Short mmCIF file of C-alpha atoms and ligand atoms in Angstrom, two decimals:
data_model
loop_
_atom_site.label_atom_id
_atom_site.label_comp_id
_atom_site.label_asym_id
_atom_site.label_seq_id
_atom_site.Cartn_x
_atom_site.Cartn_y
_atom_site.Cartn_z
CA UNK M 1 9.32 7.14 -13.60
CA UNK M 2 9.18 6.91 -10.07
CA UNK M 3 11.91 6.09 -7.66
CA UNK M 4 11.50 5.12 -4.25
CA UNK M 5 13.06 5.83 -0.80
CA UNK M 6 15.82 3.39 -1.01
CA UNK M 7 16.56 4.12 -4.51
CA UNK M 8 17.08 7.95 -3.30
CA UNK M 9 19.57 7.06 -0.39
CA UNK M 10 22.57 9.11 -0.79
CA UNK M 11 24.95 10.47 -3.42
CA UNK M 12 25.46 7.06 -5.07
CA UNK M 13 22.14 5.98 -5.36
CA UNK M 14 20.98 9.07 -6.77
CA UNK M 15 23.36 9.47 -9.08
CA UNK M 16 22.39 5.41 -10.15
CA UNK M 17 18.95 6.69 -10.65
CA UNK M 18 20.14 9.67 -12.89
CA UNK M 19 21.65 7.08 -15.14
CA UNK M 20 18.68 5.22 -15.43
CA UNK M 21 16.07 8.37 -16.14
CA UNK M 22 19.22 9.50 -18.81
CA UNK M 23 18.36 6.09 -20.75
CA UNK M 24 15.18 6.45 -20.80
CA UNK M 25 15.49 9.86 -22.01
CA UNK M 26 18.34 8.88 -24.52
CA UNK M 27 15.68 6.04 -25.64
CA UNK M 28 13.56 8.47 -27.19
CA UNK M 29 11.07 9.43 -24.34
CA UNK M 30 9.70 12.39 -22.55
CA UNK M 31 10.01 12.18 -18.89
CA UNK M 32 8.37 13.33 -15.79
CA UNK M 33 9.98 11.78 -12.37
CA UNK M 34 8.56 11.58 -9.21
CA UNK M 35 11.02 10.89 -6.47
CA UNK M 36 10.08 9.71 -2.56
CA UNK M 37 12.49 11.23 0.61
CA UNK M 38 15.49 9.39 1.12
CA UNK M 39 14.49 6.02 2.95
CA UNK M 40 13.90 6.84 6.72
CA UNK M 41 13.68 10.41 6.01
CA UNK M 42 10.19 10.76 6.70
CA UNK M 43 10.12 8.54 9.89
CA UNK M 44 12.56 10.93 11.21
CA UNK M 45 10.72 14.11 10.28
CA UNK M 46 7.50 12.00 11.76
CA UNK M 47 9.24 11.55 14.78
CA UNK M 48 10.29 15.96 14.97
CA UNK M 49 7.05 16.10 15.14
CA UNK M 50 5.57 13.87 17.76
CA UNK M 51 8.49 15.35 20.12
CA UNK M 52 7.56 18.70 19.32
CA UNK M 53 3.53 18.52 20.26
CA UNK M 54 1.59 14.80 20.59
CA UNK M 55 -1.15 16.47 19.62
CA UNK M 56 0.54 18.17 16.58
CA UNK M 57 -1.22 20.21 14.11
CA UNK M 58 -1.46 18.57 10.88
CA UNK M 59 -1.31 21.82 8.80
CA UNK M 60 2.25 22.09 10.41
CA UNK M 61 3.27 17.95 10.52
CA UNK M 62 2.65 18.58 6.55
CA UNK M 63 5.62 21.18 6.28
CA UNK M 64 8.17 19.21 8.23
CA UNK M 65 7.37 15.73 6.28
CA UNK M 66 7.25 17.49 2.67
CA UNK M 67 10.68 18.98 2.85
CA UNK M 68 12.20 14.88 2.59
CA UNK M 69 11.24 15.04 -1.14
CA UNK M 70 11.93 18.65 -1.77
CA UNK M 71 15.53 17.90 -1.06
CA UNK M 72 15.42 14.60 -3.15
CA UNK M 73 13.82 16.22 -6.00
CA UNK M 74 16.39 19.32 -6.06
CA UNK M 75 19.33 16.53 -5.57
CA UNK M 76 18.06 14.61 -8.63
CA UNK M 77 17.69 17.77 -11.16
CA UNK M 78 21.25 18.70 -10.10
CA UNK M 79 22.40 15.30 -10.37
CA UNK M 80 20.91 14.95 -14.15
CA UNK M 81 22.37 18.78 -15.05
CA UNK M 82 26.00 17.31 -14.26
CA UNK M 83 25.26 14.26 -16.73
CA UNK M 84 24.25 17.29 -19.43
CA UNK M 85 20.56 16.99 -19.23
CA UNK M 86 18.33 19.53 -19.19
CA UNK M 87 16.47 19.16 -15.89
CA UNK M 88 14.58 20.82 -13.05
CA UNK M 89 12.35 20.81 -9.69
CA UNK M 90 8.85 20.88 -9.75
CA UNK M 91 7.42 21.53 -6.07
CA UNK M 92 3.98 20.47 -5.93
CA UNK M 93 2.96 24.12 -5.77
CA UNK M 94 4.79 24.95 -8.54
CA UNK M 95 3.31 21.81 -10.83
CA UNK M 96 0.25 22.60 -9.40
CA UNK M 97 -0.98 19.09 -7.48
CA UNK M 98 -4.56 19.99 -6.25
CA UNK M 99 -5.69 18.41 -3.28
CA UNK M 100 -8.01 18.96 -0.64
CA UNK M 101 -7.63 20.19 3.02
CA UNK M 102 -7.21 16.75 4.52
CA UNK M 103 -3.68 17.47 6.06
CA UNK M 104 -1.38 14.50 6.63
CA UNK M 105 -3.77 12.17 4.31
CA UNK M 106 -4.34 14.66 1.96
CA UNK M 107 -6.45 13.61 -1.92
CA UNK M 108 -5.47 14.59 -5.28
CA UNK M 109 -8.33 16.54 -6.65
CA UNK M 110 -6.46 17.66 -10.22
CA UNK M 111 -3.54 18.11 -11.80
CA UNK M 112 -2.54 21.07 -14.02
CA UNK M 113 -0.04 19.49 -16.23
CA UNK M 114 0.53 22.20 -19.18
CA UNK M 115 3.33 23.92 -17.67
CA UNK M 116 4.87 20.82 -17.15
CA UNK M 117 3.96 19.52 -20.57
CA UNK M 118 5.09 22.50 -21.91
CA UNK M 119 8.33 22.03 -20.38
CA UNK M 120 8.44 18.23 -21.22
CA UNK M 121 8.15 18.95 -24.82
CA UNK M 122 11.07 20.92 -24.89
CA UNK M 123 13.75 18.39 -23.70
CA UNK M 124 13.69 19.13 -20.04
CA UNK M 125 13.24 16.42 -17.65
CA UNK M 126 10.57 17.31 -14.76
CA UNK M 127 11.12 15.91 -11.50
CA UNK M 128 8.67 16.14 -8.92
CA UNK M 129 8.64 15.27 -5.60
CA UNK M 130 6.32 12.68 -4.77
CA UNK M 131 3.85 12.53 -1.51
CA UNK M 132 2.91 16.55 -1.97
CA UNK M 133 0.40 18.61 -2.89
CA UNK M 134 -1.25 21.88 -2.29
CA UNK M 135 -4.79 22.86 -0.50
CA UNK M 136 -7.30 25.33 -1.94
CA UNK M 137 -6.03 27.20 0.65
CA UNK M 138 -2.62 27.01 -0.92
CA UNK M 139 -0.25 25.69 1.60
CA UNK M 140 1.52 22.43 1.35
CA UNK M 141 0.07 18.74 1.90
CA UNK M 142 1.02 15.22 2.03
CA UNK M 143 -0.96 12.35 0.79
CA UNK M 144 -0.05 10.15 3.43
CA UNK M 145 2.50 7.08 4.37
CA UNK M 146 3.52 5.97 0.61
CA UNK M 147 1.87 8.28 -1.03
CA UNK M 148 4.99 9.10 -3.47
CA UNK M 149 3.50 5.96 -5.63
CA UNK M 150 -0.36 7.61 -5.75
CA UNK M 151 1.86 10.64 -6.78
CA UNK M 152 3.22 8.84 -9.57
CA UNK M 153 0.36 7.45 -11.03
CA UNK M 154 -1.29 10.70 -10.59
CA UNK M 155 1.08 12.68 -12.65
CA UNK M 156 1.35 9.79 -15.06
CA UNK M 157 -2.60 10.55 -15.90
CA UNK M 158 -2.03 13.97 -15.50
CA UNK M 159 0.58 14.11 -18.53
CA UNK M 160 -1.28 10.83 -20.13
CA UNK M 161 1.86 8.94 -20.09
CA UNK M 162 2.32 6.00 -22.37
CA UNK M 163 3.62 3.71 -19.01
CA UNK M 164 4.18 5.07 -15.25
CA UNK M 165 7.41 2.85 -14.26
CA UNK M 166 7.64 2.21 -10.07
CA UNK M 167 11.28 1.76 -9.21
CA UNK M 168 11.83 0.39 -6.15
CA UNK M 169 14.47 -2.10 -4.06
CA UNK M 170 12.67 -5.25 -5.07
CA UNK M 171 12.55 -6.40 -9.51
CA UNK M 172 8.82 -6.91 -9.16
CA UNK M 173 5.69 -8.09 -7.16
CA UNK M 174 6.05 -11.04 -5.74
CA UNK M 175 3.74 -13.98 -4.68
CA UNK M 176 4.63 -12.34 -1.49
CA UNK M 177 7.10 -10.12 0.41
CA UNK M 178 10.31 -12.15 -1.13
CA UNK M 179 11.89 -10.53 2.06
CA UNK M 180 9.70 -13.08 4.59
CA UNK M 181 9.52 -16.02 1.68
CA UNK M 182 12.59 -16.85 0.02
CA UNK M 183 10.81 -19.27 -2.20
CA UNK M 184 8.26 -16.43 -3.18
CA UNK M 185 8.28 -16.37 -7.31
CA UNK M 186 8.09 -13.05 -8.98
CA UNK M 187 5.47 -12.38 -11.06
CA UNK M 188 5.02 -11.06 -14.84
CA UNK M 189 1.47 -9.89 -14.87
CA UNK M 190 -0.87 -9.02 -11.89
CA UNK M 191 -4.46 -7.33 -12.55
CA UNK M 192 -5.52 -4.05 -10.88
CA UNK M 193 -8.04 -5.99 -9.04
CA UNK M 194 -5.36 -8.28 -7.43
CA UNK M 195 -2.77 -6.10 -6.88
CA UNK M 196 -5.45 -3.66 -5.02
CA UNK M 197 -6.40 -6.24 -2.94
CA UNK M 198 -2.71 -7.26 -2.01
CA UNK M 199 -2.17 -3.67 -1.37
CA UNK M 200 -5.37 -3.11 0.84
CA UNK M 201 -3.72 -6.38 3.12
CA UNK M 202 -0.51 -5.86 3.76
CA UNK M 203 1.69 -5.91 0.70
CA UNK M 204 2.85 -2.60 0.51
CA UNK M 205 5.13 -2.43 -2.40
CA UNK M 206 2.67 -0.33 -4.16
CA UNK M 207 0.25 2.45 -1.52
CA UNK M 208 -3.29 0.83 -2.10
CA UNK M 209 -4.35 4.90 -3.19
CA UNK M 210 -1.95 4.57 -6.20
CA UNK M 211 -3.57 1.17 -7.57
CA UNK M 212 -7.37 2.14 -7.48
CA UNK M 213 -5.99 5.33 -9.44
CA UNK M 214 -4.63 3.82 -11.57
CA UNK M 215 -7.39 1.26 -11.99
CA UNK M 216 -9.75 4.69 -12.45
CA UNK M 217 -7.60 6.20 -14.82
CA UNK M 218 -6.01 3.14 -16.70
CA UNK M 219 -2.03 4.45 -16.36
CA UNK M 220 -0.23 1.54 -17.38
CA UNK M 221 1.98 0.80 -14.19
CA UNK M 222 5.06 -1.32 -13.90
CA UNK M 223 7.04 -2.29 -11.10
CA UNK M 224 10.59 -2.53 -11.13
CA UNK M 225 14.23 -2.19 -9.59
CA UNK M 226 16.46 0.72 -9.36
CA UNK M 227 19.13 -1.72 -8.50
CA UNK M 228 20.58 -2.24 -11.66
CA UNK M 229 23.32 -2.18 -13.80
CA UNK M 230 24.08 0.32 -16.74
CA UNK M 231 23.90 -3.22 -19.38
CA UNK M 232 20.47 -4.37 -17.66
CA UNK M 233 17.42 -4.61 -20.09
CA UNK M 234 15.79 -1.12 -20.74
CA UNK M 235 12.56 -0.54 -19.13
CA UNK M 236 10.61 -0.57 -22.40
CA UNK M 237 11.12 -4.40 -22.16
CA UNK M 238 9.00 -4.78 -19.56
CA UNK M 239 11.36 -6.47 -16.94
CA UNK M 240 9.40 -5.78 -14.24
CA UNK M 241 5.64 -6.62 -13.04
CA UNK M 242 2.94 -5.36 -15.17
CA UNK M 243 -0.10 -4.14 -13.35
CA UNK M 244 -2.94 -4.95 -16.14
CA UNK M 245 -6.54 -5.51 -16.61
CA UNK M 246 -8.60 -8.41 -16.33
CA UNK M 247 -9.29 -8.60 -20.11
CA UNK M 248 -5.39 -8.16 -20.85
CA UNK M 249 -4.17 -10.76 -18.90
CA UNK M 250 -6.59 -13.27 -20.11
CA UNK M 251 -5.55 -12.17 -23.14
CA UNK M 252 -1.87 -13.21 -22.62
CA UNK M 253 -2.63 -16.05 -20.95
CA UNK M 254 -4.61 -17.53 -23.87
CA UNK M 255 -1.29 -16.60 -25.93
CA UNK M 256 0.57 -18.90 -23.68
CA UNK M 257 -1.97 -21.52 -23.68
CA UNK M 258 -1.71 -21.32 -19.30
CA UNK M 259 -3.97 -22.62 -16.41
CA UNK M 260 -4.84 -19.72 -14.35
CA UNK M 261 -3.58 -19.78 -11.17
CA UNK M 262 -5.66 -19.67 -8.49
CA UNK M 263 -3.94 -17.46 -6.02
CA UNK M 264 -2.04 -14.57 -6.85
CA UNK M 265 -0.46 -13.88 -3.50
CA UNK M 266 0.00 -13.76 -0.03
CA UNK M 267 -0.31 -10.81 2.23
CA UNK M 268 0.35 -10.47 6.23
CA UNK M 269 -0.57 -7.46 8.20
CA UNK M 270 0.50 -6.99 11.64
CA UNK M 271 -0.99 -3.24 12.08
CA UNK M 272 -4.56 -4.44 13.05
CA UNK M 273 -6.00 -5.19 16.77
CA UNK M 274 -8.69 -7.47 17.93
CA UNK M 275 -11.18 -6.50 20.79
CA UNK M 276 -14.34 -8.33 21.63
CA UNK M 277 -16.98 -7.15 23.85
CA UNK M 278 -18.50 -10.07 25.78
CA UNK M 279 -22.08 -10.45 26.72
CA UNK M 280 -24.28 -8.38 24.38
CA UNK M 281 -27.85 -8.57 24.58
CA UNK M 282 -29.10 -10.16 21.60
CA UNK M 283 -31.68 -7.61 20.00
CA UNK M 284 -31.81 -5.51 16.93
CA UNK M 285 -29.70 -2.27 17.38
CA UNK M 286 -27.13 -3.87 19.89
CA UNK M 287 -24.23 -3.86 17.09
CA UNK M 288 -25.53 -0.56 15.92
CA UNK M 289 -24.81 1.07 18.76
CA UNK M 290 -20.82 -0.24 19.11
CA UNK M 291 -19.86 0.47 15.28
CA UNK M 292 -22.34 3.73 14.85
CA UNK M 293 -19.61 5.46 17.27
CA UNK M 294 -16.71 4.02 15.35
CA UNK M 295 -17.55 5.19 12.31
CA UNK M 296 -18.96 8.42 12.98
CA UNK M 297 -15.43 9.23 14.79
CA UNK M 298 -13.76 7.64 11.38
CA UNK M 299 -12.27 4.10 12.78
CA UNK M 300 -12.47 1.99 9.92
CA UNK M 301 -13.50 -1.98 11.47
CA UNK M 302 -12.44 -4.54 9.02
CA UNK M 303 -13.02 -8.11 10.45
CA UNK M 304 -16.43 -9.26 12.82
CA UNK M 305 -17.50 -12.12 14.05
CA UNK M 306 -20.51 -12.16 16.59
CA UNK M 307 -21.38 -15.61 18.58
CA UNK M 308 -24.91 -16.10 20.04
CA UNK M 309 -25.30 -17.79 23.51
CA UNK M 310 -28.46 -19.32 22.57
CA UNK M 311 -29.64 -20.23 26.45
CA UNK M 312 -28.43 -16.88 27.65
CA UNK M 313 -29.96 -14.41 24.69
CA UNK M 314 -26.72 -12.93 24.66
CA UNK M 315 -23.69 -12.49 22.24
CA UNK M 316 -20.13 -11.80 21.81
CA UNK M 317 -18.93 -9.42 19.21
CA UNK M 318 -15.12 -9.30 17.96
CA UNK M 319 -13.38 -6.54 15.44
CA UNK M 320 -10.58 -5.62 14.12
CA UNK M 321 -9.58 -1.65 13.76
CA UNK M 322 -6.02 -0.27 12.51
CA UNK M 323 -3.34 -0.42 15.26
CA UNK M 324 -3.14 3.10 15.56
CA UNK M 325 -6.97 3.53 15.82
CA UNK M 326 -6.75 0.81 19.11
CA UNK M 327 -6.56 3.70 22.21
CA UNK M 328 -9.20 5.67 20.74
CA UNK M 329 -11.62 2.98 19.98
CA UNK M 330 -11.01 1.72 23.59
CA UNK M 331 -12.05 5.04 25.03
CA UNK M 332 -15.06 5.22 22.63
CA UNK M 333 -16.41 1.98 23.58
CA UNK M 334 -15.48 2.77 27.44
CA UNK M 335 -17.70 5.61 27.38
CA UNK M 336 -20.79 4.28 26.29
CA UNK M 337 -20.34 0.98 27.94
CA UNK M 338 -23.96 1.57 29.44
CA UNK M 339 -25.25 2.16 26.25
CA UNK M 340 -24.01 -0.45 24.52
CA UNK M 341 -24.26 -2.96 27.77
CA UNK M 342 -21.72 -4.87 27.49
CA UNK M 343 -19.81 -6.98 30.29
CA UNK M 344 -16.18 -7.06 29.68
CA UNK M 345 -13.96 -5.44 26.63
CA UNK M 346 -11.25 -7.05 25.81
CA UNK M 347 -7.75 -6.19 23.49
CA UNK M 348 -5.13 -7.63 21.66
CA UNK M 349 -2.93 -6.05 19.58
CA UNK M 350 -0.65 -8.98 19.08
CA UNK M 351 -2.49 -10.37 16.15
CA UNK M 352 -1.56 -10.48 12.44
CA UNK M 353 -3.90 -10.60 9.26
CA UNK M 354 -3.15 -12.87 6.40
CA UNK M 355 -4.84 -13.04 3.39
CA UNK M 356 -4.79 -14.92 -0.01
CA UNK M 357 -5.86 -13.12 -2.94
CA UNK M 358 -6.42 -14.45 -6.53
CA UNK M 359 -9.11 -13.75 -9.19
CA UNK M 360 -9.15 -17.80 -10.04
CA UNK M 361 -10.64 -18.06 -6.58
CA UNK M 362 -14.18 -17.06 -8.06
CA UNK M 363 -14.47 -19.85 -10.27
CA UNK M 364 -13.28 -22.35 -7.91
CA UNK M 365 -14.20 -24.23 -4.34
CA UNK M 366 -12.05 -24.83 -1.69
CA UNK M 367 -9.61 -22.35 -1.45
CA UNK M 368 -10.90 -21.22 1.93
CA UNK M 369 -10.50 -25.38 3.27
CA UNK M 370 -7.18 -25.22 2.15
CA UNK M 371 -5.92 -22.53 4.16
CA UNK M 372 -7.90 -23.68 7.50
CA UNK M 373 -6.60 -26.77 6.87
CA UNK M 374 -2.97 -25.89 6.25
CA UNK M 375 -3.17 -23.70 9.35
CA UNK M 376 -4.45 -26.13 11.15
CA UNK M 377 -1.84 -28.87 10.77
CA UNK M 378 0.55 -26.71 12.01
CA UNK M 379 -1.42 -25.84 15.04
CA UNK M 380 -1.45 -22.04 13.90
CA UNK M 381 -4.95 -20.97 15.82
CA UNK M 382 -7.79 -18.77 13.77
CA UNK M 383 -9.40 -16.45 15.72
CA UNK M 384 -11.23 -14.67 12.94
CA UNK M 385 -12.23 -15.03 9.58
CA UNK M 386 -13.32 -12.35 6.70
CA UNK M 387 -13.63 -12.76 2.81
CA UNK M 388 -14.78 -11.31 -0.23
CA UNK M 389 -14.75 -12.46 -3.94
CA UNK M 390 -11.46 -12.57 -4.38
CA UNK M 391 -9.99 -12.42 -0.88
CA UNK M 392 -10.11 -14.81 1.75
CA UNK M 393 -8.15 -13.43 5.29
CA UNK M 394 -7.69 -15.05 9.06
CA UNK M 395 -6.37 -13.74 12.20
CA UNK M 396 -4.32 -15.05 13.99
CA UNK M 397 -1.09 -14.62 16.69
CA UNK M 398 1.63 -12.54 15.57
CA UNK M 399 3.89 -14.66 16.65
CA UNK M 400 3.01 -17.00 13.58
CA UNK M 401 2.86 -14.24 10.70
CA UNK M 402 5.68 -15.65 8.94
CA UNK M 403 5.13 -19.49 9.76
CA UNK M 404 1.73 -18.99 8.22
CA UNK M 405 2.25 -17.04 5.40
CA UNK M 406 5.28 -19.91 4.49
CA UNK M 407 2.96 -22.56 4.72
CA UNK M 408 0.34 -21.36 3.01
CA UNK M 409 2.88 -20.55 0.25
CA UNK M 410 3.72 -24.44 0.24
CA UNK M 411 -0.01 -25.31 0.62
CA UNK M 412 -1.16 -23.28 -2.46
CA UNK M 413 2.00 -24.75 -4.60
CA UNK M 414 3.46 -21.14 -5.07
CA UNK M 415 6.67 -22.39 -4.33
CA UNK M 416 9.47 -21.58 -6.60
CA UNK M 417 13.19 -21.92 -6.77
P1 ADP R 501 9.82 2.23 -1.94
O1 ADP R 501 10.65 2.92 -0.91
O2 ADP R 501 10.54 2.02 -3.23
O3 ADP R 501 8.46 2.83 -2.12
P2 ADP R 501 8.62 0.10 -0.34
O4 ADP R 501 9.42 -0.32 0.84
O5 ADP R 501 7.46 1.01 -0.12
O6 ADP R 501 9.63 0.73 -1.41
O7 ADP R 501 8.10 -1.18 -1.14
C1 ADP R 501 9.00 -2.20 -1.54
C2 ADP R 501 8.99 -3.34 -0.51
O8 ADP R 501 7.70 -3.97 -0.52
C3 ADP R 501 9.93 -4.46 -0.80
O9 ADP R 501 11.22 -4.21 -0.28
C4 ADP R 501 9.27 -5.67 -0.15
O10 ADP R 501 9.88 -6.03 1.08
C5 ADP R 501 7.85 -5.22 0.14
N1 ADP R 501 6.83 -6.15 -0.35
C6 ADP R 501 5.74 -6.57 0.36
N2 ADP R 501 5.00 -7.42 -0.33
C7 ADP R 501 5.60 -7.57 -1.54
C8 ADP R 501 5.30 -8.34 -2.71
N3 ADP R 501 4.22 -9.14 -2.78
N4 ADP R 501 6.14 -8.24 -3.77
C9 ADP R 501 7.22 -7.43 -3.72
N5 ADP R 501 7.56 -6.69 -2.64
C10 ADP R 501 6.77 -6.75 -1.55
N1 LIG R 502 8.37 9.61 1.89
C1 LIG R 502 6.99 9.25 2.11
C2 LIG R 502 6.89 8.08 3.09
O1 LIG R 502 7.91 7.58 3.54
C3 LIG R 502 6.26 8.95 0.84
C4 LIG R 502 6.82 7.79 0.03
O2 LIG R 502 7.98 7.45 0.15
O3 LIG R 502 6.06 7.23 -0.77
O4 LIG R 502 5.81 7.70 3.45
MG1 MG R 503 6.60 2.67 -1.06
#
């Protein structure tokens, strides 16, 4: 079971989430929980940081933004002892949760779950906080923004857990963010595929590391509220959204004799930022040497789009890189201007991406019309344009995020009540 940040806000809250892990318990199960920082914790211990150094080491950032879930996890064993469980802490030294050195973005490498096996089988209840681990060279790391749901899943494999349960403040995954669209519809299955797609473009109700885990490992995941009452339907019932496989959901779509849909959901992402270099000559090597630098200094670029002025042998090239990533590809691509001979650079950050995503797209046309033409009649402009098999995303003004992604609800009849 996993709880999130706004399930672990305060007193109350916790004590809510104590309930629920007792029921579970009292239900017959063993139980391992893995709890995130109170909600704005971490921002605030983010923030400690940049004051303290801009340049902080990461080594260090890692011990100031682990302590949110060391004092959630203690808080939750105590919380369970007064309710006459038999519960306690399990830092992520103490579990151990391998990772490597990355600091700040740090992977799970392994898991050694027999001491908290061990423990399971003999009635306690294990709670460990999520979004740690520790490096070979044994201090603490995080697994970056989120990264309480990657712990989740991880620990869920670790202990080969029969179902890893995601609590969060929303019942479900949604068509999209029900907090943009009201008319968003929740929804009962989603596969792996899907819902790591979603994840990878914006909807971040599950951290995109935790899905292709649990894709790798095949943990059973389910998402669901903490916001509940003592009579609401146990877990076990599956009230939530069930991350499955391809095979699986065909399956239990056969057994309810239903058309696939052909999009799964909607997903906006304001953290990217466009910049297009102008005037490129047109030869082999020209694009090599813009995204050669880029990648060697780790900037991922997601969208491109490169126009050739015929008459003039020269092109245009546009990308997209992370927000945070913008500064530091700007002074890249300023430095080898010569190099790369370009005329002008130009930036915007005030762009959004949104993307439909839905397995039925591979067996059928026109998904891609649909969108540019749903845009379109509401004037909302497209300035760039990336898909894969299952994925089809624009750019356009942030300004418009959630006009578009409304509309292209209505457009793809995902409207509920
Ligand atoms: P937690 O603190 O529990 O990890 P998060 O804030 O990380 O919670 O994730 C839950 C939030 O994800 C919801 O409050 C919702 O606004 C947002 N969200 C974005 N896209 C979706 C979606 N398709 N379905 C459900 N929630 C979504
Ligand atoms: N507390 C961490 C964060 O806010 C990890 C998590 O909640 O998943 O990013
Ligand atoms: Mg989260």
């Amino acid at each position: 079971m996993k709880f999130g940040g706004t399930s672990m806000a305060g007193t109350e809250r916790i004590r809510r989430v104590a309930r629920i892990v007792q029921r579970q318990q009292a239900a017959g199960h063993e139980v391992a929980v893995v709890v995130s920082a109170m909600a704005g914790e971490t921002d605030r211990l983010v923030t400690f940081c940049r004051e303290a150094n801009p340049l902080y080491d990461p080594a260090e950032y890692d011990v100031v933004v682990a302590s949110g879930e060391q004092v959630t996890s203690g808080l939750l064993a105590m919380h369970l002892q007064a309710l006459g469980c038999k519960a306690r802490s399990w830092l992520g030294w103490q579990v151990p949760i391998k990772t490597d050195n990355a600091h700040a973005k740090a992977r799970i490498e392994d898991i050694d779950a027999e001491a908290l096996t061990a423990s399971m089988a003999s009635g306690e209840i294990a709670v460990i906080p999520g979004f740690q681990g520790v490096s070979p060279a044994g201090r603490v790391t995080t697994l970056g923004r989120g990264g309480s749901d990657t712990s989740a899943v991880a620990v869920a494999a670790a202990v080969k857990a029969d179902r890893c349960d995601i609590y969060t403040d929303v019942d479900g995954v949604y068509t999209t963010d029900p907090r943009i669209v009201a008319k968003a519809r929740k929804l009962k299955n989603v596969t792996y595929e899907e819902m790591l797609e979603l994840a990878s473009v914006g909807s971040k109700v599950l951290q995109t590391r935790s899905v292709s885990l649990a894709m790798k490992e095949g943990v059973r995941v389910q998402v669901l509220s903490s916001f509940i009452d003592d009579d609401a339907p146990a877990a076990d019932t599956i009230p939530g959204t069930m991350i499955v496989s391809d095979e699986e959901l065909a399956k239990i779509q056969e057994g309810l004799d239903m058309e696939r849909q052909l999009i799964t959901g909607i997903a906006a992402d304001k953290n990217e930022a466009k910049i297009t270099l102008t005037r490129i000559a047109d030869r082999p090597g020209a694009v090599a040497a813009i995204f050669g630098p880029l990648a060697a200094a780790n900037i991922n670029v997601d969208m491109i789009i490169q126009n050739i002025a015929k008459d003039r042998g020269e092109t245009d090239v546009t990308f997209t890189v992370p927000l945070a990533d913008l500064a530091r590809t700007q002074a890249l691509l300023e430095e080898r201007k010569d190099t790369i001979g370009y005329y002008r650079m130009l930036a915007n950050s005030k762009v959004a991406k949104i993307s439909v995503v839905g397995v039925g797209m591979r067996s059928h046309a026109g998904v891609a019309a649909t969108m540019f033409r749903a845009l379109a009649d509401r004037g909302i402009n497209i300035q760039a344009i990336t898909t894969s098999e299952i994925k089809v995303s624009v750019l356009i003004d942030e300004d418009e995020t959630e006009l578009a992604v409304r509309v292209l609800h209505t457009a793809y009849e995902m409207d509920g009540e």
